Short mmCIF file of C-alpha atoms in Angstrom, two decimals:
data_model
loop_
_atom_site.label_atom_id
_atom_site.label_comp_id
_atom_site.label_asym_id
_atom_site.label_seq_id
_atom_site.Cartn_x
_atom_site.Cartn_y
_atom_site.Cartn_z
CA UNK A 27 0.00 0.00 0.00
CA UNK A 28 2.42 2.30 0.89
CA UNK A 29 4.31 1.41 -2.52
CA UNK A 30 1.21 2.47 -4.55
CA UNK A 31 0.70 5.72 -2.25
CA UNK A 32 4.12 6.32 -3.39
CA UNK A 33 3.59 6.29 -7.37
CA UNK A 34 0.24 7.90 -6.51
CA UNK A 35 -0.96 11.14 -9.14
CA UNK A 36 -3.89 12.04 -7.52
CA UNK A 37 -5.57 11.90 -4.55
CA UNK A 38 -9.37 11.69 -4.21
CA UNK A 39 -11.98 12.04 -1.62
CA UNK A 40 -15.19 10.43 -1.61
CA UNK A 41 -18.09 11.62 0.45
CA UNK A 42 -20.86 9.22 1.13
CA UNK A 43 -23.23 8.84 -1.54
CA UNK A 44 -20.64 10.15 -4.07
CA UNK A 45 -19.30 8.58 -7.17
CA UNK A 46 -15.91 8.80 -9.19
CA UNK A 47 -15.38 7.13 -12.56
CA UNK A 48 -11.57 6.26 -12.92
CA UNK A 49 -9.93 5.50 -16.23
CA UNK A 50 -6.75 3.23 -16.46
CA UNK A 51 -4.87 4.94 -19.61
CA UNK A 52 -3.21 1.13 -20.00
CA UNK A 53 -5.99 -1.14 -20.56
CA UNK A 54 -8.55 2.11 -21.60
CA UNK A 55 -10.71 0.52 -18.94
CA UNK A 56 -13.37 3.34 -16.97
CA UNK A 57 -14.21 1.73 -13.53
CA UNK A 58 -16.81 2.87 -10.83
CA UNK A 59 -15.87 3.99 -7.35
CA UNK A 60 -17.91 4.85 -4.57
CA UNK A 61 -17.55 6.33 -1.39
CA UNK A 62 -17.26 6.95 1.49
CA UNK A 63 -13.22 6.46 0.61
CA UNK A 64 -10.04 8.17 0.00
CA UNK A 65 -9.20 6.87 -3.27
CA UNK A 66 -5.21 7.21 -4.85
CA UNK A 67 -4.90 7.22 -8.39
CA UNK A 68 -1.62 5.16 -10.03
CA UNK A 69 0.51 6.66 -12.18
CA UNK A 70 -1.37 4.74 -15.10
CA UNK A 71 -4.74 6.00 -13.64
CA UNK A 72 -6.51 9.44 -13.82
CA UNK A 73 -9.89 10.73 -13.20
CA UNK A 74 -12.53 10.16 -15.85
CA UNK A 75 -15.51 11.70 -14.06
CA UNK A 76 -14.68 14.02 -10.38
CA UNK A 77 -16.68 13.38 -7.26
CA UNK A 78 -20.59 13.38 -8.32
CA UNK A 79 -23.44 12.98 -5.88
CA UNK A 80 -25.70 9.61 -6.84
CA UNK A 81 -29.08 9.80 -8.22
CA UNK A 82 -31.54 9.74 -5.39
CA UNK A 83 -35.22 8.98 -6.53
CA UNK A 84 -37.84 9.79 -3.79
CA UNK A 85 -41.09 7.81 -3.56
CA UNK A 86 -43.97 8.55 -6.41
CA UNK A 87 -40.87 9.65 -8.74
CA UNK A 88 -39.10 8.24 -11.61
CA UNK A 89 -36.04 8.90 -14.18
CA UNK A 90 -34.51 7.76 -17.26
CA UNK A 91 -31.42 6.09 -18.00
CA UNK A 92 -29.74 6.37 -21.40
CA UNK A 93 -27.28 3.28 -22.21
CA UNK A 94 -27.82 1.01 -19.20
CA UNK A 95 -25.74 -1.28 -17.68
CA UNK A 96 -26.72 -5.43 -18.40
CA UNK A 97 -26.96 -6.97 -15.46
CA UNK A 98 -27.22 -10.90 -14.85
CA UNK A 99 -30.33 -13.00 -13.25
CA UNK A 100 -28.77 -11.80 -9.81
CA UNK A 101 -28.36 -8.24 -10.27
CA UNK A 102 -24.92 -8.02 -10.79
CA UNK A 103 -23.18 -5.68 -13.49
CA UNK A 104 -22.18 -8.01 -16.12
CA UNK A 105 -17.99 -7.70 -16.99
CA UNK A 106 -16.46 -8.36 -20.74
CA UNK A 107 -13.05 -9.69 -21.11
CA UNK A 108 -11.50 -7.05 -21.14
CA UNK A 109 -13.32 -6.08 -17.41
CA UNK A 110 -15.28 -3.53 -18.75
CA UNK A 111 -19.12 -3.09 -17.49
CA UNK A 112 -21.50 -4.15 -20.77
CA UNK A 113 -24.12 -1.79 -21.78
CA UNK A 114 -27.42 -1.82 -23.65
CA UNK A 115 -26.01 0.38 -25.79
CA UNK A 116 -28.82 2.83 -27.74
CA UNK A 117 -32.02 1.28 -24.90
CA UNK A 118 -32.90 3.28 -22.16
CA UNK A 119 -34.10 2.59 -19.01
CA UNK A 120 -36.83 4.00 -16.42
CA UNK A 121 -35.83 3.50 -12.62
CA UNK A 122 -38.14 3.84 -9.82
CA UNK A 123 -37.91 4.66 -5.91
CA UNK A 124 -35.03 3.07 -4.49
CA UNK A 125 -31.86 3.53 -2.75
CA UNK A 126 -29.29 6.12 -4.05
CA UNK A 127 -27.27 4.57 -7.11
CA UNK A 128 -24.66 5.78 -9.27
CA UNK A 129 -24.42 5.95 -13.04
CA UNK A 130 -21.85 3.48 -14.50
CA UNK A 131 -18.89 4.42 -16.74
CA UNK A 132 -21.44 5.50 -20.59
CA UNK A 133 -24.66 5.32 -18.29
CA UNK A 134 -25.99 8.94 -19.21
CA UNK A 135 -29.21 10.49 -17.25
CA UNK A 136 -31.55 12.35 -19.84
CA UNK A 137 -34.54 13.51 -17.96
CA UNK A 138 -34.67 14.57 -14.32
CA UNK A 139 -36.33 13.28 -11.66
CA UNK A 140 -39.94 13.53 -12.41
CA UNK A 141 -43.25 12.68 -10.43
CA UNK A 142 -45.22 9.65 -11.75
CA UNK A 143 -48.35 10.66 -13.61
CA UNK A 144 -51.62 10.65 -10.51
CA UNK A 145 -54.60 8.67 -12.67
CA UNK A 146 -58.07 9.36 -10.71
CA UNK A 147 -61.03 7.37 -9.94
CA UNK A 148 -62.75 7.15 -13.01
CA UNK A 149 -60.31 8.07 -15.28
CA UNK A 150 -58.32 6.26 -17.79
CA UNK A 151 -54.67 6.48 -19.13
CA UNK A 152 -54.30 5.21 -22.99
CA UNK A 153 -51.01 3.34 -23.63
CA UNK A 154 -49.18 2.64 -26.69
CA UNK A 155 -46.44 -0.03 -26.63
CA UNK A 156 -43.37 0.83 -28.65
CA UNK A 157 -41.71 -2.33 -28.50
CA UNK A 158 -42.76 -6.01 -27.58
CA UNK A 159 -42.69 -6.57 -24.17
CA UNK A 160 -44.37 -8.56 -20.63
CA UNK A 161 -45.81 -6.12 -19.00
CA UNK A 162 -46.50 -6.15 -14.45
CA UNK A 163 -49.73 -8.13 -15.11
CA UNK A 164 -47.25 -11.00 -16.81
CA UNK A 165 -49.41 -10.13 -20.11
CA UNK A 166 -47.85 -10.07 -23.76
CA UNK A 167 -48.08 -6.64 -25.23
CA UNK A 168 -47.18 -6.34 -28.68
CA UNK A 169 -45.07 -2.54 -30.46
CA UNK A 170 -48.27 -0.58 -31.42
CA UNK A 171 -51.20 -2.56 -29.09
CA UNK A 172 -52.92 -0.12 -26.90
CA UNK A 173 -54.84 -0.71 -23.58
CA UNK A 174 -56.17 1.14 -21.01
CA UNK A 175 -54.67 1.74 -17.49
CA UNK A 176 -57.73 3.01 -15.03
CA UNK A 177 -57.60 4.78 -12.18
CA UNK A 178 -57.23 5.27 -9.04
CA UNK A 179 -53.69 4.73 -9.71
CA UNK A 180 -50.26 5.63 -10.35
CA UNK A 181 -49.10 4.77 -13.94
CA UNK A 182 -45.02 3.47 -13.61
CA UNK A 183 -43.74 5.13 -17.07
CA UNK A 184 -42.19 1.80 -18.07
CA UNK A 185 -40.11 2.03 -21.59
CA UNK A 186 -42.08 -0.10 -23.74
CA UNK A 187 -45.22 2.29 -23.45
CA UNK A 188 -45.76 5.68 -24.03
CA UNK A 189 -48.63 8.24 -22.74
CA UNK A 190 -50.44 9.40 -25.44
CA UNK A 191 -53.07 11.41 -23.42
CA UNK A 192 -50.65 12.97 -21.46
CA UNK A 193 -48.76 14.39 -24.32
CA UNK A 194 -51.71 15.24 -26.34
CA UNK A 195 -52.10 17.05 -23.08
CA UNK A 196 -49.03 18.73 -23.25
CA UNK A 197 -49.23 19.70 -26.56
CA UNK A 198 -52.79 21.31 -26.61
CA UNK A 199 -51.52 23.17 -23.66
CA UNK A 200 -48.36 24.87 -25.26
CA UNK A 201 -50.79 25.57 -27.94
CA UNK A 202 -53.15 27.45 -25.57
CA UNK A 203 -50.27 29.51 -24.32
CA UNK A 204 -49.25 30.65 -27.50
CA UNK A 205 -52.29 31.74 -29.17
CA UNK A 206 -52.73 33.30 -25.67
CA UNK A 207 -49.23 35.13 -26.34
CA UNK A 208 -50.12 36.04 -29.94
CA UNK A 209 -53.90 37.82 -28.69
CA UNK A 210 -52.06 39.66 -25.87
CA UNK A 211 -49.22 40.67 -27.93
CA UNK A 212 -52.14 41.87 -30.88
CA UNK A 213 -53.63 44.02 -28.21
CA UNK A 214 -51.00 45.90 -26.95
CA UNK A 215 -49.93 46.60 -30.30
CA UNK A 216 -53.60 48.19 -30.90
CA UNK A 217 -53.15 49.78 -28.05
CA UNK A 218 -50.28 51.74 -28.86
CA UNK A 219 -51.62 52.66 -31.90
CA UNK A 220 -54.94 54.11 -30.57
CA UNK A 221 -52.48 56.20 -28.48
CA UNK A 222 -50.23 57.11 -30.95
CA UNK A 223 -52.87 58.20 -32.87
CA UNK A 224 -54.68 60.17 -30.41
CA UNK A 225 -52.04 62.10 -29.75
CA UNK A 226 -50.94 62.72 -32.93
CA UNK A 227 -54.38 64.03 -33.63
CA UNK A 228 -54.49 66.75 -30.73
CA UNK A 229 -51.19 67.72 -32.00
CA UNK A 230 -52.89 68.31 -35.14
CA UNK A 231 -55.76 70.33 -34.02
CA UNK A 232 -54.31 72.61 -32.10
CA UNK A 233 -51.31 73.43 -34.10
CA UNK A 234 -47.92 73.75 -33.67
CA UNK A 235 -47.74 76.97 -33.79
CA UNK A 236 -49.93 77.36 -30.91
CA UNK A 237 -48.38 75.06 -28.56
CA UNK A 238 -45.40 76.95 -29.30
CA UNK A 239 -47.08 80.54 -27.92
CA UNK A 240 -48.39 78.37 -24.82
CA UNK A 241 -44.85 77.14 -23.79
CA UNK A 242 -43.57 80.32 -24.35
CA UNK A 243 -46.29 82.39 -22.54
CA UNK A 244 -45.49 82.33 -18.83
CA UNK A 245 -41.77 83.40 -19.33
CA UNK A 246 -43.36 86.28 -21.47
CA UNK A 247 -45.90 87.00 -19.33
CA UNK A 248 -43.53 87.74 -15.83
CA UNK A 249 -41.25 89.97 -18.27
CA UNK A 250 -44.17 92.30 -19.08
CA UNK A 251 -45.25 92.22 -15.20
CA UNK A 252 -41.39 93.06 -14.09
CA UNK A 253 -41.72 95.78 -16.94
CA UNK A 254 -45.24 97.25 -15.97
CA UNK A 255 -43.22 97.19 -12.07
CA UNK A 256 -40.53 99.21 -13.68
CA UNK A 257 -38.12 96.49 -12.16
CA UNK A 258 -34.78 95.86 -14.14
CA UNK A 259 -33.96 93.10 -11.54
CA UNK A 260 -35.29 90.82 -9.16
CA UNK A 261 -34.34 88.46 -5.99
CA UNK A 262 -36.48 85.57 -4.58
CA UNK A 263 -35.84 84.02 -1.15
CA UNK A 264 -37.57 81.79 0.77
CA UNK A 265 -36.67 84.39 4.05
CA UNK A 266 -35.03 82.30 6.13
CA UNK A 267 -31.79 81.97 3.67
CA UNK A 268 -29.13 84.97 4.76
CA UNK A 269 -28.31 87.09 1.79
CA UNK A 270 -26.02 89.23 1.45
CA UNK A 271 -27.67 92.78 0.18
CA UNK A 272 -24.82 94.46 -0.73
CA UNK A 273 -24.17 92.44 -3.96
CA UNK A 274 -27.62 92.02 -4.95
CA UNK A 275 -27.15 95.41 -6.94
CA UNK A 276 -26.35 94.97 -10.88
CA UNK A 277 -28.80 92.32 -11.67
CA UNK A 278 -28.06 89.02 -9.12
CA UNK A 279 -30.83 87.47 -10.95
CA UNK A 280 -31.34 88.69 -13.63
CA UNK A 281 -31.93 91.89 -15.94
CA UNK A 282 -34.74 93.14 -18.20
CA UNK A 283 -33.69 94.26 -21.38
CA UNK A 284 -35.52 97.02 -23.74
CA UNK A 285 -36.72 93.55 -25.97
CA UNK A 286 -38.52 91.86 -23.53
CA UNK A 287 -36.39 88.78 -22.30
CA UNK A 288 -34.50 88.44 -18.97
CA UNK A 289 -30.95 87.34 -19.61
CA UNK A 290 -28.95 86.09 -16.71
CA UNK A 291 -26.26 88.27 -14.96
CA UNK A 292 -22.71 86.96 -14.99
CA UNK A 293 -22.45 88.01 -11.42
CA UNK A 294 -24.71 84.59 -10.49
#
């Protein structure tokens, strides 16, 4: 031991319930390793696949397994010669509630863990098989029979069968949603175009020339008034501000000139 701790490359710890996947670069052979361990990698060994947490499947759930493992009439992973574990390579493979397992070295998961479809009293699932197979009633079902499965009941999504309601389900749904999406998205669109329109139009009627007069009417307006005053400047405090009086002469805020406007004084 101490020998191969010696030669080691890499050292590895496994948590409980954690995986590795290590690859001897000799014999190209990917083996499983669980933990809880400290695991030393050889010279001729690196890691294929780091320290990943097992699938755990809670009750009512199931997921799906892309290439799975063969296994023999007891269970166990079945070896080639060259000690490699044997897959069903292209099948896949639906597993249930059970303890936490790891994936084997080209074992892939491609869905997530799901709940099993809930079938009601008097209600009905309709299942197609896709491939011949015994099903848990020990009855023959042929690729392309269909049956029902009633309710009360929860449906195990074996691979041989498919739900056909259920994604007709689906599929009228997500069609729902996007007309939904398209008649919402219409609206708004008519909406802003109402507005648009509306605005555009009391634009129209009143003119641009008048809106021009209106904005410009209040600044006009307080010139004339300073004028009328005979005022050629003006200060505005709150009276609680100190100001200082004595430069308030030459226009602080501002000036009226013989054409109407008040300019601002540089001495601001």
């Amino acid at each position: 031991m101490d020998e191969d701790i010696g030669e080691c490359s890499a050292l590895i710890r496994i948590a409980q319930y954690q995986y590795v996947h290590i690859l001897n670069q000799n014999t190209n052979v990917t083996r499983l390793v669980l933990g809880p361990r400290t695991y030393v990698c050889l010279k001729d060994e690196k890691v294929a696949l780091p320290p990943t947490d097992m699938v755990s499947i809670p009750p009512m759930h199931y997921c799906l397994v892309e290439n799975p493992i063969m296994r023999s009439p007891a269970g166990e992973p079945i070896l080639d010669g060259a000690g490699q574990i044997k897959l069903r390579l292209g099948d896949t493979e639906y597993r249930f509630h059970q303890d936490a397992f790891p994936l084997y070295p080209g074992e892939r998961l491609i869905s997530r863990v799901e709940k099993l479809p809930l079938v009601n009293e008097n209600q009905a699932l309709c299942l197609r098989a896709v491939t011949n197979f015994i099903d848990d009633n020990n009855l023959q079902r042929v690729a392309g029979q269909k049956w029902l499965f009633e309710g009360p009941a929860a449906e195990n999504a074996v691979e041989e069968a498919e739900l056909q309601r259920l994604q007709k389900a689906r599929a009228a749904e997500l069609a729902y949603l996007k007309q939904l999406a398209d008649i919402n998205r219409a609206r708004m669109a008519s909406e802003m175009n109402v507005d648009v329109t509306r605005f555009k139009s009391m634009v129209d009627a009143i003119g641009a020339d008048t809106l021009r007069e209106v904005g410009k009417a209040d600044s006009e307006y307080n010139v004339r008034m300073l004028s009328a005053l005979g005022l050629r400047s003006a200060l505005i405090t709150d009276g609680s501000t100190p100001i200082n009086v004595v430069s308030t002469a030459h226009g602080l805020i501002g000036r009226v000139v013989r054409s109407g406007l008040i300019s601002s004084s540089n001495g601001v």
